[in-house]
Amino acid sequence: VSLAPLVLSLLVSWFVQIPLLASGTAVGMQGPSAEPGSLVLVTFLPANYLPNVAVGQIVYWQDQETGERRGQSISAVSATIISPAAVWERYPAAVATAVTQPSVIVTAALETAVPGGITAVDLGTVYAVDVEVGSRRILSLLPFVGQFFAD
């Protein structure tokens, strides 16, 4: 009996990494830029992800018209945690009802909207989003054995 398939499987499970995703809620909003049509995707993630989120990571959401999965780099990460009450004060009710726990805010600047054109998000629309906050080896997912190989 050859051990080659077993050794190959172990090597692959050691070197191949899978992404760890944080799920949250986002809303399309007018950007802070004075340029007309600037858009941002303001994303609310559970507060415990603050140490794992950084500028340059990707926010993923699904286009509600086409079903296409879209992604954009994070352009800003809030250094502070925001409470659900503060979300109610500062953001549209549609997003505030979805934010039920302290959150970290991450922002992704989107391409400028063209009047009458297709945009990446719709203003005021709430999206379910995922942010890649890290990765782990496939081997670490195995029961009993995985705890010894966790990153």
PDB file of N, CA, C and O in Angstrom, residues 1 10 14-16 29 37-38 40-42 48 68 76 86 88 91-92 107 110 113 134 138 142 147 150:
ATOM      1  N   VAL A   1       0.850  -1.171   0.000  1.00  0.00           N
ATOM      2  CA  VAL A   1       0.000   0.000   0.000  1.00  0.00           C
ATOM      3  C   VAL A   1       0.896   1.235   0.000  1.00  0.00           C
ATOM      4  O   VAL A   1       1.787   1.361   0.835  1.00  0.00           O
ATOM      5  N   LEU A  10      -1.633  15.386   3.234  1.00  0.00           N
ATOM      6  CA  LEU A  10      -1.135  16.142   4.382  1.00  0.00           C
ATOM      7  C   LEU A  10      -0.396  17.402   3.943  1.00  0.00           C
ATOM      8  O   LEU A  10      -0.549  18.458   4.550  1.00  0.00           O
ATOM      9  N   TRP A  14      -1.584  21.204   4.685  1.00  0.00           N
ATOM     10  CA  TRP A  14      -0.695  22.076   5.451  1.00  0.00           C
ATOM     11  C   TRP A  14      -0.464  23.410   4.744  1.00  0.00           C
ATOM     12  O   TRP A  14      -0.506  24.468   5.356  1.00  0.00           O
ATOM     13  N   PHE A  15      -0.255  23.365   3.426  1.00  0.00           N
ATOM     14  CA  PHE A  15       0.112  24.568   2.690  1.00  0.00           C
ATOM     15  C   PHE A  15      -1.073  25.373   2.161  1.00  0.00           C
ATOM     16  O   PHE A  15      -0.967  26.579   1.988  1.00  0.00           O
ATOM     17  N   VAL A  16      -2.198  24.726   1.883  1.00  0.00           N
ATOM     18  CA  VAL A  16      -3.349  25.439   1.336  1.00  0.00           C
ATOM     19  C   VAL A  16      -4.087  26.141   2.473  1.00  0.00           C
ATOM     20  O   VAL A  16      -4.378  25.553   3.502  1.00  0.00           O
ATOM     21  N   MET A  29     -23.612  54.985   0.572  1.00  0.00           N
ATOM     22  CA  MET A  29     -23.829  56.372   0.980  1.00  0.00           C
ATOM     23  C   MET A  29     -23.052  57.320   0.083  1.00  0.00           C
ATOM     24  O   MET A  29     -22.086  56.927  -0.575  1.00  0.00           O
ATOM     25  N   GLY A  37     -21.517  62.596  -7.087  1.00  0.00           N
ATOM     26  CA  GLY A  37     -21.611  61.188  -7.438  1.00  0.00           C
ATOM     27  C   GLY A  37     -20.623  60.293  -6.740  1.00  0.00           C
ATOM     28  O   GLY A  37     -20.584  59.099  -7.005  1.00  0.00           O
ATOM     29  N   SER A  38     -19.800  60.820  -5.822  1.00  0.00           N
ATOM     30  CA  SER A  38     -18.860  59.938  -5.123  1.00  0.00           C
ATOM     31  C   SER A  38     -19.646  59.045  -4.169  1.00  0.00           C
ATOM     32  O   SER A  38     -20.568  59.493  -3.498  1.00  0.00           O
ATOM     33  N   VAL A  40     -19.558  55.683  -1.262  1.00  0.00           N
ATOM     34  CA  VAL A  40     -18.804  54.828  -0.356  1.00  0.00           C
ATOM     35  C   VAL A  40     -19.723  53.721   0.135  1.00  0.00           C
ATOM     36  O   VAL A  40     -20.951  53.883   0.182  1.00  0.00           O
ATOM     37  N   LEU A  41     -19.140  52.618   0.469  1.00  0.00           N
ATOM     38  CA  LEU A  41     -19.860  51.521   1.105  1.00  0.00           C
ATOM     39  C   LEU A  41     -19.418  51.531   2.564  1.00  0.00           C
ATOM     40  O   LEU A  41     -18.260  51.251   2.868  1.00  0.00           O
ATOM     41  N   VAL A  42     -20.326  51.934   3.457  1.00  0.00           N
ATOM     42  CA  VAL A  42     -20.029  52.003   4.887  1.00  0.00           C
ATOM     43  C   VAL A  42     -20.444  50.666   5.489  1.00  0.00           C
ATOM     44  O   VAL A  42     -21.621  50.293   5.434  1.00  0.00           O
ATOM     45  N   ASN A  48     -15.439  42.739  17.711  1.00  0.00           N
ATOM     46  CA  ASN A  48     -14.299  41.853  17.968  1.00  0.00           C
ATOM     47  C   ASN A  48     -13.373  41.705  16.756  1.00  0.00           C
ATOM     48  O   ASN A  48     -12.256  41.198  16.883  1.00  0.00           O
ATOM     49  N   GLU A  68     -24.429  39.340  -9.106  1.00  0.00           N
ATOM     50  CA  GLU A  68     -22.967  39.275  -9.211  1.00  0.00           C
ATOM     51  C   GLU A  68     -22.318  39.616  -7.870  1.00  0.00           C
ATOM     52  O   GLU A  68     -22.723  40.544  -7.185  1.00  0.00           O
ATOM     53  N   ALA A  76     -10.733  52.888   4.561  1.00  0.00           N
ATOM     54  CA  ALA A  76     -10.596  53.461   5.906  1.00  0.00           C
ATOM     55  C   ALA A  76     -11.194  52.511   6.932  1.00  0.00           C
ATOM     56  O   ALA A  76     -12.192  51.842   6.662  1.00  0.00           O
ATOM     57  N   ALA A  86     -25.549  54.858  18.714  1.00  0.00           N
ATOM     58  CA  ALA A  86     -24.882  55.861  17.877  1.00  0.00           C
ATOM     59  C   ALA A  86     -25.168  55.621  16.399  1.00  0.00           C
ATOM     60  O   ALA A  86     -25.267  56.572  15.621  1.00  0.00           O
ATOM     61  N   TRP A  88     -27.974  54.490  15.255  1.00  0.00           N
ATOM     62  CA  TRP A  88     -29.319  55.054  15.067  1.00  0.00           C
ATOM     63  C   TRP A  88     -29.264  56.559  14.856  1.00  0.00           C
ATOM     64  O   TRP A  88     -30.046  57.116  14.097  1.00  0.00           O
ATOM     65  N   TYR A  91     -26.956  57.126  11.063  1.00  0.00           N
ATOM     66  CA  TYR A  91     -27.143  56.408   9.806  1.00  0.00           C
ATOM     67  C   TYR A  91     -28.621  56.142   9.544  1.00  0.00           C
ATOM     68  O   TYR A  91     -29.439  56.208  10.451  1.00  0.00           O
ATOM     69  N   PRO A  92     -28.967  55.800   8.297  1.00  0.00           N
ATOM     70  CA  PRO A  92     -30.370  55.534   7.950  1.00  0.00           C
ATOM     71  C   PRO A  92     -30.963  54.404   8.806  1.00  0.00           C
ATOM     72  O   PRO A  92     -30.258  53.469   9.202  1.00  0.00           O
ATOM     73  N   THR A 107     -14.830  51.534   5.654  1.00  0.00           N
ATOM     74  CA  THR A 107     -15.358  52.241   4.488  1.00  0.00           C
ATOM     75  C   THR A 107     -14.590  51.830   3.247  1.00  0.00           C
ATOM     76  O   THR A 107     -13.366  51.718   3.278  1.00  0.00           O
ATOM     77  N   LEU A 110     -15.975  53.825  -3.566  1.00  0.00           N
ATOM     78  CA  LEU A 110     -16.365  53.188  -4.817  1.00  0.00           C
ATOM     79  C   LEU A 110     -16.122  54.136  -5.977  1.00  0.00           C
ATOM     80  O   LEU A 110     -15.954  55.338  -5.785  1.00  0.00           O
ATOM     81  N   ALA A 113     -20.062  57.525  -9.477  1.00  0.00           N
ATOM     82  CA  ALA A 113     -21.265  57.175 -10.220  1.00  0.00           C
ATOM     83  C   ALA A 113     -21.410  58.069 -11.445  1.00  0.00           C
ATOM     84  O   ALA A 113     -21.148  59.261 -11.375  1.00  0.00           O
ATOM     85  N   GLY A 134      -8.556  37.213   7.470  1.00  0.00           N
ATOM     86  CA  GLY A 134      -7.413  36.343   7.726  1.00  0.00           C
ATOM     87  C   GLY A 134      -7.565  35.054   6.943  1.00  0.00           C
ATOM     88  O   GLY A 134      -8.418  34.933   6.070  1.00  0.00           O
ATOM     89  N   ILE A 138      -5.984  24.436   6.002  1.00  0.00           N
ATOM     90  CA  ILE A 138      -7.048  23.436   5.952  1.00  0.00           C
ATOM     91  C   ILE A 138      -6.849  22.407   7.063  1.00  0.00           C
ATOM     92  O   ILE A 138      -7.800  21.980   7.698  1.00  0.00           O
ATOM     93  N   LEU A 142      -9.412  20.056  10.882  1.00  0.00           N
ATOM     94  CA  LEU A 142      -9.668  18.659  11.231  1.00  0.00           C
ATOM     95  C   LEU A 142      -9.955  18.518  12.721  1.00  0.00           C
ATOM     96  O   LEU A 142      -9.263  19.109  13.554  1.00  0.00           O
ATOM     97  N   GLN A 147      -6.405  21.367  16.343  1.00  0.00           N
ATOM     98  CA  GLN A 147      -6.012  22.280  17.423  1.00  0.00           C
ATOM     99  C   GLN A 147      -4.508  22.413  17.575  1.00  0.00           C
ATOM    100  O   GLN A 147      -4.010  23.424  18.052  1.00  0.00           O
ATOM    101  N   ALA A 150      -3.353  25.029  14.498  1.00  0.00           N
ATOM    102  CA  ALA A 150      -3.987  26.341  14.334  1.00  0.00           C
ATOM    103  C   ALA A 150      -2.923  27.410  14.304  1.00  0.00           C
ATOM    104  O   ALA A 150      -1.920  27.333  14.997  1.00  0.00           O
TER     105      ALA A 150
END
